[in-house]
Every structure is written in C-alpha cells, then in structure tokens.
Amino acid sequence: MRLKLMRRLPVKNILIICGLVLLGLVILRSFLRVGFPQTHDGDMHLARLANLNLAFHDHHFPFRWARNLNHEFGMPIFNFYYYLLELLAFIPMKLGFSIEHSLKLVTVLSYLGAAIVWFIFLLPKFGRLAATAAAIFSLTAIYPLAVIMIRGSLGEVLAYSLLVLNFYLLDLFISRPSRCRYLLAVGGLVLFLLSHNITVIFGLPILALFCAVLLWQKPFSLWLKVAAVFINSIGLTLFFWLPVLLERSFTYFDSISTGKELFKHFPTLGQLIYMKWDFGTSLPGPNDTMSFTLGPVHWLIILLAFLVKKRGFFHWGFLVFVFLALPVSAWFWRLFPMLNFVQFPWRLVLFLTLFGSFLAAVAAKFYPKLTSVLLVAAAVFTLSTVYDQWHFNWPDEFYFHYPFTTTTQLEAMPKWFDATGNAKFYGVPDKVFSLTGQTVGINNSNWQTQKHTYQVEVGKADQLFERTSYFPGWAITVDGQPQDIIFANNKFPGLIGYSVPSGTHQIVTTFSDSTPARQWGDKLSLLSLGLLILSFLFFPKIKLK
C-alpha cells in the first residue's frame, strides 16, 4: 500500500518533502552561516570528533580512549559517552569538510530526517495532510531546536531522528516480515542504541511497548521474530553498553550523579507550555534562564488530538511523559534512583515532541482545517522565536588540541586522576616526569591513542610517570617485561608510573579491552553479529502460520 501510494502521486509527495526541507532550513538558518553556533556543549562535540579522528587513524577499535583531551593526559570518554554523532560526522570530514562543517551537516540532516521519516511513515496511515502535519510539528517544536541552538546536545537530536526511524522500520517489519526488513530493523535499532545514552534508556521501552501494541492478537511466531530484533540489536551493542554500566565505578560518575540535583530541576506546567527563548542555564526552581518548552501553539494541536474519542498508544505516552517531567512525579523518581543520571527532568520534553508529532497527525485527520491554521501559526511562532547567540570559527587544529574534558562535571574522569594535583603540568610539553626530578632523556617516541613506545635514559634508579591518566585496561612493559603500574603517587596522582634502574630502557604502554566488561561486551557483540548473519540467511525458513 505504501509503495502504491508513493507511485501514484510521486510528484506531490516529493514536492511536500522539498517544502519540509525548505522550512527546516529556514528555521535552522543559523547552521547555514559561516562558523558554528555558540551553545553549551557544541565545542565539546567538535573536540570529540577530532579525537575520534585520531583514534581511527591509530586503529583504536572499538573507540574508548581520547588521547588529547584532559590537557593531553587523555581520558576514556568514548568508553562511556555515545559517539555515533561524531562517527557519522567523520564521513564528511574524510571527504574534505572541516570539523565544524562536518558536525553541522550531520546535525541538519538529523533534524530534517526526523520530519521526512514522519511524513513517509504516516502517509499511508493517515493521508498526505496528516503526515505533513506530523512533519511540520516535528520541525517547529521548540524543544528540539533548543537542544540544537541553546544546549548543543547534538546527539540528542540524532537519537530523536533515529527513534522516529525505528517506529517506521519496526512497523514495516511487523506488517510484513522479511529478511531484508529484519536486517533494516536490527540496523536501525543498533544505530539508535549507540546514539544518546539517556534517550536510549527511555526510548527503548517506548519502542518495545509500541511493538507490543502492534503485535496484540498476532501469531506467537511474529512475537518471536520481533523479540529477535531487540535481542540481536542489544547484543550487537554490548561492546559499548556493558562498560558503560559496569565500569562507572572507575570514574567520578557515581559521586556526581547523586540524584539530589534532579529534584531541583522539575519544570512547571507553565514552562512546558511557554518559556522565553534564552541562552542561560537550568536553575533550581522555576527561575531557569534557558528555554525547554514545547511551544504554546503545539499544545493547542495536541489538545485537538485529545478531543478525538479513540485514544491510543501515543495519547497515553504523551500523558505519561508529561507526568514524569513535572514535580508531581517526584515519588516515582525516588522509587527508581538508578534513573538519577537524567539530572534534569525537562530532558523528557524530547519525548513530548515525539508523541506530539504523531498526535498532530491525529488532529489533522479529524480536524483538518483547524489543525492547518494552527500549524501555520506554529511555524510563524517558531520562525519569530528561534535565533542563534553568536558564531565561532576555529581551525581544525584547535579541536585536535582541545585541552578540556568535554564533560561538564568531570563525569568520565578516572577516579584516580586528581585534576588539581596535576594542574601544575598543564601546558608543560614533557611526556615523561621523574619522581626525583632528574633529567630524563626521551628517544624514538611514538605516541598513539592506544600505544606509547619510547626509550628513556636515566642516570639513576627512579620512578617515572607518563603524561597519561591511569584507567583499567592500560598495561606497561619495561624492556619487554610486564610491570605493575604505579598510579597512587601523591606527586603524580592518577598518572601511569613505573620503576626503572639506571641506564636506557624501552617502554611500551598499551591500552586494550582487557577488563571483564569489555571482554564480555566484545565477545557478545561478535556472537550477536554471527546470529544476525544466520538470521538473515535462514529467515525465509521461518513462516507465519
């Protein structure tokens, strides 16, 4: 039915998609200017992209270590933080685009992609007007634009786009299972699982419940196939998720994410409806100086959808996330303290955009004229509201030597590393330091992301310390002999240290997936890859009754 509809009226559909792209580009016109918009986190993603590029050229797979962050002491940023955004931006970067242009391109495509997928997904279900309504709602909702233009949490927008794509791919698969659709469903879900940690934690249950609704009263064999999609996808991403979940204790994460802050940052209902567009921060109470609203006109469209007598999954989903975002849900958050890493409940407004886009299609289906007027008003409101702060334009070299951690509270910093204690070495070019203060000769140095090889020459026995923060997975050999790493020295807190006698010595320091979480994650992901290949090859033999 989808294919027939697209074939019957291809020109009109293409024109609508072109119109959506044009509207999106006008709204996001700031990204068409020279330079990169100033946001809370934008420069951090640019620096991560530079370090991902270094890791790629050093053949450091899977990505875990960023060698030049943290004043070139390095840190395991990719062991804990999503990097699909940077990995996708790596493609245009290799085609000759600058770091800033590459990240801008992926961000714009993510933002536009969500609207286009909404249109393609809902076109055969509700018709052209309703599908267009969902796409326009997605483009004009204020919160995703605040994520892009104020917060700069660009991975969040990519995750939103992939979440919409997964609704579409899973719906396709359930409607008519095939080996190609299985592969597409698994591929789409894998990308989503690697896109943005917090969005994944809430988005994965949403997708599972969505499938359960579609599968209601369907054959059990189809339930098994859909379950296989989820199991296979999760398995393929365990190389990332097992270390994220099991190695947080190696960092400052748990000491920072206590949950106390979460209860200070609930938005009010009025803030969800309307807030002034501003570039400040989230403050305790209702005095926030940044915008995280959905948009007043958008709420009117959603209200129309709730006037429809038949309410479904997206109606209830919207209400659940309104509840979770407001102070009235504090008791729920206390029941599940493991969710405290969310830090700011207003982050859930992203899911109000998700559910609201579908509800806009419902409103357009039953109230086409009124919804059309409101969509025009929403577009006008957004165009007159959203603007950028200012732009910076730095050369790629700046990001390759970005000195900071790309985190706001040192969450991914190894817990043994003392930033204050090691601050005296910031800006010092030396790669190796002596405990006794003697001069250390360094020769034949080769410093890669996951492997450092060099010769040291010392006049007397000493303890030497590398310009590398210690983290489980690092190992060192002196003249080919393994040696225990010294990382608890008060003078060099958290640096990789080793003992040497007088003379010249060959040092090799390597980082590997030698911890249990990484080893098991890698093995289970490889096993899941094998299962994916088998499922693809033998899928036709599994028939629906």
Coordinates of C-alpha atoms in Angstrom, one line a residue:
M1 CA 0.0 0.0 0.0
R2 CA 2.9 2.4 0.9
L3 CA 4.6 1.7 -2.4
K4 CA 1.4 2.1 -4.4
L5 CA 0.6 5.4 -2.8
M6 CA 4.1 6.7 -3.5
R7 CA 4.0 5.6 -7.1
R8 CA 0.5 7.0 -7.7
L9 CA 1.4 10.6 -6.6
P10 CA 5.2 10.8 -6.5
V11 CA 5.5 14.4 -7.6
K12 CA 3.2 15.8 -4.9
N13 CA 4.9 13.8 -2.2
I14 CA 8.3 14.9 -3.4
L15 CA 7.2 18.5 -3.5
I16 CA 5.9 18.2 0.1
I17 CA 9.3 16.7 1.2
C18 CA 11.1 19.6 -0.6
G19 CA 8.8 22.1 1.2
L20 CA 9.6 20.4 4.5
V21 CA 13.3 20.6 3.9
L22 CA 13.0 24.3 2.9
L23 CA 11.0 25.1 6.1
G24 CA 13.6 23.2 8.2
L25 CA 16.5 25.1 6.6
V26 CA 14.8 28.4 7.2
I27 CA 14.2 27.6 10.8
L28 CA 17.8 26.3 11.2
R29 CA 19.3 29.0 9.1
S30 CA 21.9 29.7 11.7
F31 CA 23.6 26.5 10.6
L32 CA 23.9 27.8 7.1
R33 CA 26.1 30.7 8.2
V34 CA 29.9 30.6 8.4
G35 CA 31.1 29.3 11.7
F36 CA 29.5 27.2 14.4
P37 CA 26.7 28.5 16.7
Q38 CA 27.7 29.1 20.3
T39 CA 26.0 26.6 22.6
H40 CA 26.5 25.0 25.9
D41 CA 28.1 21.8 24.5
G42 CA 28.9 22.4 20.8
D43 CA 32.6 22.9 21.2
M44 CA 32.8 19.6 23.2
H45 CA 31.3 17.6 20.3
L46 CA 33.8 19.2 17.9
A47 CA 36.7 18.2 20.1
R48 CA 35.4 14.7 20.5
L49 CA 35.2 14.5 16.7
A50 CA 38.8 15.5 16.4
N51 CA 39.9 12.9 19.0
L52 CA 37.7 10.2 17.3
N53 CA 39.6 11.0 14.1
L54 CA 42.9 10.5 15.9
A55 CA 41.7 7.2 17.3
F56 CA 40.5 6.0 13.9
H57 CA 43.9 6.7 12.3
D58 CA 45.6 4.9 15.2
H59 CA 43.4 1.9 14.6
H60 CA 42.0 2.1 18.1
F61 CA 38.8 -0.1 17.9
P62 CA 36.4 -0.1 19.5
F63 CA 36.7 3.5 20.3
R64 CA 37.3 4.1 24.0
W65 CA 40.2 6.5 24.7
A66 CA 40.6 10.1 23.6
R67 CA 44.3 10.8 23.7
N68 CA 44.4 14.7 23.6
L69 CA 41.6 15.6 25.9
N70 CA 42.2 16.5 29.5
H71 CA 45.3 18.5 28.7
E72 CA 46.7 15.6 26.8
F73 CA 46.6 13.3 29.8
G74 CA 43.8 11.5 27.9
M75 CA 40.5 10.1 29.2
P76 CA 38.1 7.2 28.4
I77 CA 35.4 9.5 27.0
F78 CA 34.3 7.0 24.3
N79 CA 34.1 4.2 26.8
F80 CA 31.1 6.0 28.4
Y81 CA 29.7 8.6 26.1
Y82 CA 27.8 8.0 22.8
Y83 CA 29.9 8.7 19.7
L84 CA 27.6 7.8 16.8
L85 CA 27.1 11.5 16.1
E86 CA 30.9 12.0 15.7
L87 CA 31.3 8.8 13.8
L88 CA 28.7 10.0 11.2
A89 CA 30.4 13.4 11.1
F90 CA 33.7 11.6 10.4
I91 CA 32.4 10.7 6.9
P92 CA 32.2 14.2 5.5
M93 CA 35.3 15.1 7.4
K94 CA 37.2 12.4 5.4
L95 CA 35.6 13.9 2.2
G96 CA 37.4 17.1 2.9
F97 CA 34.9 19.1 5.1
S98 CA 36.2 20.9 8.1
I99 CA 35.4 19.6 11.6
E100 CA 32.8 22.4 12.1
H101 CA 31.1 21.8 8.7
S102 CA 31.0 18.0 9.2
L103 CA 29.2 18.3 12.5
K104 CA 26.8 20.9 11.2
L105 CA 25.9 18.7 8.2
V106 CA 25.1 15.7 10.4
T107 CA 23.0 17.9 12.8
V108 CA 21.0 19.4 10.0
L109 CA 20.4 16.0 8.3
S110 CA 19.2 14.6 11.7
Y111 CA 16.8 17.4 12.3
L112 CA 15.4 17.2 8.7
G113 CA 15.4 13.4 8.7
A114 CA 13.0 13.1 11.6
A115 CA 10.4 15.2 9.7
I116 CA 10.9 13.3 6.5
V117 CA 10.5 10.0 8.2
W118 CA 7.4 11.1 10.0
F119 CA 5.9 12.0 6.6
I120 CA 6.8 8.7 4.9
F121 CA 5.7 6.7 7.9
L122 CA 2.3 8.3 8.4
L123 CA 1.4 9.0 4.7
P124 CA -0.3 5.5 4.1
K125 CA -1.8 5.5 7.6
F126 CA -3.5 9.0 7.7
G127 CA -3.1 10.6 4.3
R128 CA -1.0 13.4 3.0
L129 CA -2.3 16.3 5.2
A130 CA -1.9 14.4 8.4
A131 CA 1.6 13.1 7.5
T132 CA 2.6 16.7 6.7
A133 CA 1.2 17.9 10.0
A134 CA 3.4 15.5 11.9
A135 CA 6.4 16.6 10.0
I136 CA 5.7 20.3 10.5
F137 CA 5.1 19.7 14.2
S138 CA 8.4 18.0 14.5
L139 CA 10.2 20.8 12.6
T140 CA 8.6 23.6 14.6
A141 CA 8.5 22.2 18.1
I142 CA 10.7 24.4 20.3
Y143 CA 12.5 21.9 22.5
P144 CA 14.5 20.1 19.8
L145 CA 15.6 23.5 18.5
A146 CA 16.6 24.5 22.0
V147 CA 18.6 21.3 22.1
I148 CA 20.4 22.3 18.9
M149 CA 20.7 26.1 19.4
I150 CA 21.0 26.5 23.1
R151 CA 22.2 23.3 24.7
G152 CA 24.2 22.0 21.8
S153 CA 23.4 18.4 22.8
L154 CA 23.5 17.3 19.2
G155 CA 23.5 13.6 19.9
E156 CA 20.0 14.0 21.4
V157 CA 18.7 15.3 18.1
L158 CA 20.3 12.4 16.2
A159 CA 18.7 10.0 18.7
Y160 CA 15.3 11.6 18.2
S161 CA 15.6 11.2 14.5
L162 CA 16.6 7.5 14.9
L163 CA 13.8 6.9 17.3
V164 CA 11.3 8.1 14.7
L165 CA 13.0 5.9 12.1
N166 CA 12.7 2.9 14.4
F167 CA 8.9 3.4 14.7
Y168 CA 8.8 3.2 10.9
L169 CA 11.1 0.3 10.5
L170 CA 9.5 -1.8 13.2
D171 CA 6.1 -1.1 11.8
L172 CA 7.2 -2.2 8.4
F173 CA 8.7 -5.4 9.8
I174 CA 5.6 -6.3 11.8
S175 CA 3.3 -5.6 8.9
R176 CA 5.2 -8.0 6.6
P177 CA 8.3 -9.7 8.0
S178 CA 11.1 -10.5 5.6
R179 CA 14.8 -11.0 5.8
C180 CA 15.6 -7.5 4.4
R181 CA 13.2 -5.8 6.8
Y182 CA 14.7 -7.8 9.7
L183 CA 18.1 -6.5 8.7
L184 CA 16.8 -3.0 8.4
A185 CA 15.0 -3.2 11.8
V186 CA 18.1 -4.5 13.5
G187 CA 20.3 -1.9 11.8
G188 CA 18.0 0.9 12.8
L189 CA 17.8 -0.2 16.4
V190 CA 21.6 -0.7 16.7
L191 CA 22.1 2.9 15.5
F192 CA 19.6 4.2 18.0
L193 CA 21.2 2.2 20.9
L194 CA 24.5 4.0 20.1
S195 CA 23.1 7.5 19.6
H196 CA 22.5 9.0 23.0
N197 CA 22.5 7.2 26.4
I198 CA 19.7 9.0 28.2
T199 CA 17.4 8.9 25.2
V200 CA 18.1 5.2 24.7
I201 CA 17.2 4.4 28.4
F202 CA 13.7 5.9 27.9
G203 CA 13.3 5.3 24.2
L204 CA 13.9 1.5 24.1
P205 CA 10.9 0.7 26.4
I206 CA 8.8 3.0 24.3
L207 CA 9.7 1.0 21.2
A208 CA 9.1 -2.3 22.9
L209 CA 5.6 -1.1 24.1
F210 CA 4.9 0.2 20.6
C211 CA 5.7 -3.2 19.2
A212 CA 3.6 -5.0 21.8
V213 CA 0.6 -2.8 20.8
L214 CA 1.1 -3.7 17.2
L215 CA 1.5 -7.4 18.0
W216 CA -1.6 -7.7 20.1
Q217 CA -3.6 -10.7 18.9
K218 CA -0.9 -11.5 16.3
P219 CA 0.7 -15.0 16.0
F220 CA 3.2 -16.0 18.6
S221 CA 5.8 -16.7 15.8
L222 CA 5.7 -13.0 15.0
W223 CA 6.3 -12.1 18.6
L224 CA 9.4 -14.2 18.5
K225 CA 10.7 -12.5 15.4
V226 CA 10.2 -9.0 16.9
A227 CA 11.9 -10.2 20.1
A228 CA 14.8 -11.5 18.0
V229 CA 15.2 -8.0 16.5
F230 CA 15.5 -6.5 20.0
I231 CA 17.8 -9.2 21.4
N232 CA 20.0 -9.2 18.3
S233 CA 20.3 -5.3 18.4
I234 CA 21.0 -5.1 22.1
G235 CA 23.6 -7.9 21.7
L236 CA 25.4 -6.1 18.9
T237 CA 25.8 -3.0 21.1
L238 CA 27.0 -4.7 24.3
F239 CA 30.6 -3.8 23.4
F240 CA 29.5 -0.3 24.4
W241 CA 26.8 -0.8 27.0
L242 CA 28.5 -3.3 29.3
P243 CA 31.4 -1.0 30.0
V244 CA 29.0 1.9 30.4
L245 CA 27.0 0.1 33.0
L246 CA 29.8 -1.9 34.8
E247 CA 32.8 0.5 34.7
R248 CA 31.2 3.7 36.0
S249 CA 32.8 2.9 39.4
F250 CA 36.2 3.6 37.8
T251 CA 35.2 7.3 37.3
Y252 CA 33.7 10.2 39.3
F253 CA 30.3 9.5 37.8
D254 CA 28.6 7.9 40.8
S255 CA 29.9 10.6 43.2
I256 CA 28.5 13.3 41.0
S257 CA 25.1 11.8 40.0
T258 CA 23.6 11.6 43.5
G259 CA 20.1 12.4 42.4
K260 CA 19.8 15.5 44.7
E261 CA 20.0 17.8 41.8
L262 CA 17.2 16.1 39.8
F263 CA 14.5 17.2 42.3
K264 CA 15.6 20.8 42.0
H265 CA 15.1 21.0 38.2
F266 CA 11.5 19.9 37.6
P267 CA 9.8 22.3 35.2
T268 CA 6.4 23.8 35.9
L269 CA 3.5 23.1 33.6
G270 CA 3.6 26.7 32.5
Q271 CA 7.2 26.3 31.5
L272 CA 6.3 23.3 29.3
I273 CA 3.7 25.4 27.6
Y274 CA 5.7 28.6 27.1
M275 CA 9.1 30.0 28.0
K276 CA 11.1 32.9 26.7
W277 CA 13.8 31.9 24.2
D278 CA 17.0 32.4 26.2
F279 CA 20.6 31.0 26.3
G280 CA 21.1 30.7 30.1
T281 CA 21.1 27.7 32.2
S282 CA 18.8 25.5 34.2
L283 CA 18.5 26.8 37.8
P284 CA 16.8 25.3 40.8
G285 CA 13.1 26.2 41.0
P286 CA 11.2 28.0 38.3
N287 CA 13.8 30.7 37.6
D288 CA 15.5 29.0 34.6
T289 CA 17.2 31.2 32.1
M290 CA 17.1 28.8 29.2
S291 CA 14.2 27.5 27.1
F292 CA 12.9 23.9 27.3
T293 CA 9.3 24.4 26.3
L294 CA 7.3 22.6 23.7
G295 CA 5.6 25.7 22.3
P296 CA 2.1 27.2 23.1
V297 CA 0.6 26.6 19.7
H298 CA 1.8 23.0 19.7
W299 CA -0.1 22.4 22.9
L300 CA -3.3 23.5 21.2
I301 CA -2.7 21.0 18.4
I302 CA -2.2 18.3 21.0
L303 CA -5.4 19.3 22.7
L304 CA -7.3 18.8 19.4
A305 CA -5.9 15.3 19.2
F306 CA -7.2 14.5 22.7
L307 CA -10.7 15.6 21.6
V308 CA -10.8 12.6 19.4
K309 CA -12.8 9.9 21.1
K310 CA -10.5 7.0 20.2
R311 CA -7.2 7.3 22.1
G312 CA -4.2 5.1 21.5
F313 CA -0.6 4.5 22.4
F314 CA 0.7 7.9 21.5
H315 CA -2.0 9.7 23.6
W316 CA -1.1 7.7 26.7
G317 CA 2.6 8.0 26.0
F318 CA 2.3 11.8 25.9
L319 CA 0.5 11.9 29.2
V320 CA 3.0 9.6 30.9
F321 CA 5.9 11.8 29.9
V322 CA 4.1 15.0 31.0
F323 CA 3.7 13.3 34.3
L324 CA 7.4 12.3 34.5
A325 CA 8.6 15.8 33.6
L326 CA 6.5 17.5 36.4
P327 CA 7.2 17.7 40.2
V328 CA 4.1 15.5 40.8
S329 CA 6.2 12.5 39.7
A330 CA 8.9 13.1 42.4
W331 CA 7.7 9.9 44.3
F332 CA 8.3 7.9 41.1
W333 CA 11.9 9.1 40.7
R334 CA 12.6 8.2 44.3
L335 CA 11.4 4.7 43.7
F336 CA 13.9 4.3 40.9
P337 CA 17.1 6.1 42.0
M338 CA 19.1 4.4 39.2
L339 CA 17.4 6.9 36.9
N340 CA 19.0 9.9 38.7
F341 CA 21.6 10.2 35.9
V342 CA 18.9 12.0 33.9
Q343 CA 19.8 15.0 36.2
F344 CA 17.1 17.3 34.6
P345 CA 13.6 16.0 34.2
W346 CA 12.9 18.6 31.5
R347 CA 15.0 16.5 29.2
L348 CA 11.9 14.3 28.8
V349 CA 10.3 17.1 26.7
L350 CA 12.1 15.5 23.8
F351 CA 9.6 12.6 24.1
L352 CA 6.7 15.1 24.2
T353 CA 7.9 16.2 20.8
L354 CA 7.9 12.6 19.7
F355 CA 4.4 11.7 20.8
G356 CA 3.2 15.2 19.9
S357 CA 4.2 14.8 16.3
F358 CA 2.1 11.7 15.9
L359 CA -0.8 13.4 17.7
A360 CA -0.5 16.3 15.3
A361 CA -1.3 13.8 12.5
V362 CA -4.3 12.6 14.5
A363 CA -5.6 16.2 15.0
A364 CA -5.1 16.9 11.2
K365 CA -7.0 13.7 10.4
F366 CA -10.1 14.6 12.4
Y367 CA -9.9 18.5 12.4
P368 CA -8.0 19.3 9.1
K369 CA -8.9 23.0 8.8
L370 CA -8.3 24.0 12.3
T371 CA -5.1 22.0 12.5
S372 CA -3.8 23.5 9.3
V373 CA -4.4 27.0 10.8
L374 CA -2.6 26.0 14.0
L375 CA 0.3 24.6 12.1
V376 CA 0.8 27.8 10.2
A377 CA 0.7 29.6 13.5
A378 CA 3.2 27.2 14.9
A379 CA 5.6 27.8 12.0
V380 CA 5.2 31.6 12.4
F381 CA 5.8 31.4 16.1
T382 CA 8.9 29.3 15.7
L383 CA 10.4 31.4 13.0
S384 CA 9.9 34.5 15.0
T385 CA 11.2 32.9 18.3
V386 CA 14.3 30.9 17.4
Y387 CA 17.6 32.6 16.8
D388 CA 21.2 32.0 17.5
Q389 CA 23.5 33.6 20.0
W390 CA 26.7 34.1 18.0
H391 CA 29.2 32.0 16.0
F392 CA 32.8 31.0 16.4
N393 CA 35.0 29.7 13.6
W394 CA 38.1 27.9 14.8
P395 CA 40.6 25.9 12.6
D396 CA 40.6 22.1 12.9
E397 CA 44.0 22.2 14.7
F398 CA 42.3 23.9 17.7
Y399 CA 40.0 20.9 18.2
F400 CA 42.8 18.4 17.9
H401 CA 44.5 20.1 20.8
Y402 CA 41.3 21.0 22.8
P403 CA 42.6 20.9 26.4
F404 CA 39.4 20.2 28.4
T405 CA 37.5 17.1 29.2
T406 CA 34.3 17.7 27.1
T407 CA 32.2 16.9 30.2
T408 CA 30.5 19.4 32.5
Q409 CA 31.3 17.8 35.8
L410 CA 34.3 15.5 35.0
E411 CA 31.9 12.6 35.0
A412 CA 34.1 10.3 32.8
M413 CA 37.4 11.3 34.5
P414 CA 39.2 8.3 36.0
K415 CA 38.7 8.4 39.8
W416 CA 42.4 8.1 40.4
F417 CA 43.3 11.2 38.5
D418 CA 43.4 14.4 40.5
A419 CA 42.9 17.4 38.2
T420 CA 44.0 19.8 40.9
G421 CA 47.1 17.9 41.8
N422 CA 48.2 17.6 38.2
A423 CA 47.3 21.1 37.2
K424 CA 50.9 22.1 37.5
F425 CA 51.7 20.1 34.4
Y426 CA 49.1 21.8 32.2
G427 CA 50.8 23.4 29.3
V428 CA 54.1 21.6 30.0
P429 CA 55.2 19.7 26.9
D430 CA 57.0 16.9 28.7
K431 CA 55.7 13.4 28.1
V432 CA 57.5 11.7 31.0
F433 CA 58.2 13.1 34.5
S434 CA 60.7 12.0 37.1
L435 CA 59.8 11.4 40.8
T436 CA 63.3 12.6 41.9
G437 CA 63.4 15.5 39.5
Q438 CA 66.3 14.2 37.4
T439 CA 66.6 14.9 33.7
V440 CA 65.0 12.1 31.6
G441 CA 66.2 11.5 28.1
I442 CA 63.4 10.5 25.7
N443 CA 64.2 9.0 22.3
N444 CA 62.3 7.2 19.5
S445 CA 58.9 8.3 20.8
N446 CA 55.8 7.1 19.1
W447 CA 52.6 8.3 20.8
Q448 CA 49.4 6.8 19.5
T449 CA 45.9 6.7 21.1
Q450 CA 46.3 3.1 22.5
K451 CA 50.0 2.6 22.4
H452 CA 53.0 4.6 23.5
T453 CA 56.5 3.4 22.7
Y454 CA 59.7 5.3 23.6
Q455 CA 63.2 4.9 25.1
V456 CA 64.1 6.6 28.4
E457 CA 67.6 7.3 29.7
V458 CA 68.1 8.0 33.4
G459 CA 71.3 8.4 35.4
K460 CA 70.0 6.6 38.5
A461 CA 67.1 4.3 39.5
D462 CA 63.9 6.2 39.6
Q463 CA 60.1 6.1 39.3
L464 CA 58.9 7.7 36.0
F465 CA 55.4 8.9 35.2
E466 CA 53.8 9.2 31.8
R467 CA 51.6 12.0 30.7
T468 CA 48.7 9.5 30.7
S469 CA 45.8 9.2 33.2
Y470 CA 45.5 5.7 34.5
F471 CA 42.4 3.7 33.7
P472 CA 41.9 -0.1 33.9
G473 CA 43.0 -1.5 30.5
W474 CA 46.4 0.2 30.5
A475 CA 49.4 -2.1 30.8
I476 CA 53.2 -1.4 30.6
T477 CA 56.3 -3.2 29.8
V478 CA 59.9 -2.1 30.6
D479 CA 62.5 -3.8 28.3
G480 CA 59.8 -6.3 27.3
Q481 CA 58.9 -7.3 30.9
P482 CA 55.4 -6.6 32.3
Q483 CA 55.4 -4.3 35.3
D484 CA 52.8 -3.2 37.7
I485 CA 51.5 0.3 37.1
I486 CA 52.1 2.9 39.9
F487 CA 49.1 5.2 39.9
A488 CA 48.7 6.3 43.5
N489 CA 51.7 8.6 43.9
N490 CA 50.9 11.8 45.7
K491 CA 53.1 13.9 43.5
F492 CA 51.6 12.5 40.3
P493 CA 48.1 11.4 41.3
G494 CA 46.4 9.1 38.8
L495 CA 49.3 9.1 36.2
I496 CA 50.8 5.9 34.8
G497 CA 54.0 5.3 36.6
Y498 CA 56.7 2.6 36.6
S499 CA 60.1 1.9 38.1
V500 CA 63.4 1.8 36.1
P501 CA 67.0 1.2 37.1
S502 CA 69.7 3.5 35.8
G503 CA 70.5 3.3 32.0
T504 CA 68.5 3.2 28.8
H505 CA 65.2 1.3 28.7
Q506 CA 62.5 0.6 26.1
I507 CA 59.0 1.4 27.4
V508 CA 55.7 0.2 25.8
T509 CA 52.4 1.3 27.3
T510 CA 49.2 -0.2 25.7
F511 CA 45.5 0.2 26.2
S512 CA 43.3 -2.8 25.5
D513 CA 39.9 -4.3 26.1
S514 CA 41.3 -6.4 28.9
T515 CA 38.7 -5.7 31.6
P516 CA 35.9 -8.3 32.1
A517 CA 33.2 -5.8 31.0
R518 CA 35.0 -5.0 27.8
Q519 CA 36.0 -8.6 27.0
W520 CA 32.4 -9.9 27.6
G521 CA 30.9 -7.0 25.7
D522 CA 33.2 -7.6 22.7
K523 CA 32.5 -11.3 22.7
L524 CA 28.8 -11.0 23.0
S525 CA 28.7 -8.4 20.2
L526 CA 30.6 -10.7 17.9
L527 CA 28.3 -13.6 18.8
S528 CA 25.3 -11.4 18.0
L529 CA 26.9 -10.5 14.7
G530 CA 27.0 -14.2 13.9
L531 CA 23.4 -14.6 14.9
L532 CA 22.4 -11.7 12.7
I533 CA 24.1 -13.3 9.7
L534 CA 22.4 -16.7 10.5
S535 CA 19.0 -15.0 11.0
F536 CA 19.4 -13.2 7.7
L537 CA 20.4 -16.4 5.8
F538 CA 17.7 -18.6 7.3
F539 CA 14.9 -16.1 7.9
P540 CA 12.7 -17.3 4.9
K541 CA 12.5 -20.8 6.5
I542 CA 10.5 -19.3 9.4
K543 CA 7.0 -18.9 8.2
L544 CA 4.0 -17.3 9.8
K545 CA 1.0 -19.6 10.4

